[in-house]
């Protein structure tokens, strides 16, 4: 279908007579929603398809990572199951990679899991640390792999994550994922309204697809019912995806801060003006950046620092230990993001083992908690395997919805497009709040607003061409 198809003039037989009275409520809004859903489905669907496929791959990459890197991540558990001190494991990792500077240590979270010693290393790809994997029982070095961010993603998951976020095109590519996230909730909720408001013979047809020969009606039935069952998950994916987008993410962060929902930070400063070490990605940032300067003076060592943190209430088996920098202490953080989450953290003075600061997840503002849980759920780590299977199912469902949408578009050709000028039939009391709300949302979610203006420009152009071909003067007001 081309712009010419969109602009095809309606025949007198197909033209609906203008009603004497303007419709109200859903009858007035349905044509607008239908036209918006149509344009978004045709023009934004390719971006949604890319996001769905890459998101599906990311969901399966979490368990796949454990299989691909089983040698580095898992070791046999000996009969005595006595682990070496962390300090000894760090020494062995330093010996295996003398050019790296240790920044953090992740002890194995369960029996048979290796200890990951993270290093700032010039050989590590940009944005990653070099992870040295140590057998906690024998001290054997099981391998070295780049490790990214607080999630500890290894090369496979990091590559797929980059594909999902920016198609490996850098900042320019991030526009694709933000555009997809900006429109996903609009398409999903618009489709829900259209499906619920559709006339049907029985209630069963609302929740279950129709049977029968292949046709546009049957495709619409599958498209609508699958959309109905997945709409909540798709909206949640859109909302959580926008939280770390480039433009909308900044606006969301600003609103969250103003509402007192910013994520609190742990202070690890030993001296006034000293560096804090409790940031989200502390200890495993960009691989090409210099490691923080080591502290001068007495250092109790990593083993006693962990003991002090355990005494302060850090009781999760899954922890991360960020080594002290100049003017800052050890930061010991719980990293178990599965429900119920354990994300408490403490800062320990390297001189005497006293606790410098504590941060409990229970003390996070509600918005900060919801943001943390939402992002972890989006990444498939909140509810473990169930979370990953749910994400994979949502990704597959979105792929099918896009394919069915294009199939309906194809089967309808050269059918009459959705009528223009629908906005003129809506009551002013409905139209004005709708325009104001659209402008506000378009400002808050810039990629949505800009693309909506682009859709309007396409529609105006199509209407202009249609009327010129019909031998009439252009009427740009008859759009949308």
PDB file of C-alpha atoms in Angstrom, residues 249-264 365 367-368 371 444:
ATOM      1  CA  UNK A 249      13.691   8.939  30.272  1.00  0.00           C
ATOM      2  CA  UNK A 250      15.009  12.373  31.254  1.00  0.00           C
ATOM      3  CA  UNK A 251      11.469  13.676  31.705  1.00  0.00           C
ATOM      4  CA  UNK A 252      10.464  10.622  33.717  1.00  0.00           C
ATOM      5  CA  UNK A 253      13.527  11.029  35.926  1.00  0.00           C
ATOM      6  CA  UNK A 254      12.765  14.704  36.508  1.00  0.00           C
ATOM      7  CA  UNK A 255       9.183  13.962  37.528  1.00  0.00           C
ATOM      8  CA  UNK A 256      10.330  11.138  39.781  1.00  0.00           C
ATOM      9  CA  UNK A 257      12.837  13.433  41.495  1.00  0.00           C
ATOM     10  CA  UNK A 258      10.225  16.151  42.031  1.00  0.00           C
ATOM     11  CA  UNK A 259       7.871  13.611  43.579  1.00  0.00           C
ATOM     12  CA  UNK A 260      10.581  12.486  45.966  1.00  0.00           C
ATOM     13  CA  UNK A 261      11.014   9.141  44.264  1.00  0.00           C
ATOM     14  CA  UNK A 262      14.694   9.355  43.327  1.00  0.00           C
ATOM     15  CA  UNK A 263      16.790   6.298  44.144  1.00  0.00           C
ATOM     16  CA  UNK A 264      18.805   7.080  47.292  1.00  0.00           C
ATOM     17  CA  UNK A 365      10.745   5.709  48.225  1.00  0.00           C
ATOM     18  CA  UNK A 367       8.546   5.217  43.176  1.00  0.00           C
ATOM     19  CA  UNK A 368      12.190   4.157  43.428  1.00  0.00           C
ATOM     20  CA  UNK A 371      11.269   1.683  39.105  1.00  0.00           C
ATOM     21  CA  UNK A 444       6.568  14.487  27.697  1.00  0.00           C
TER      22      UNK A 444
END
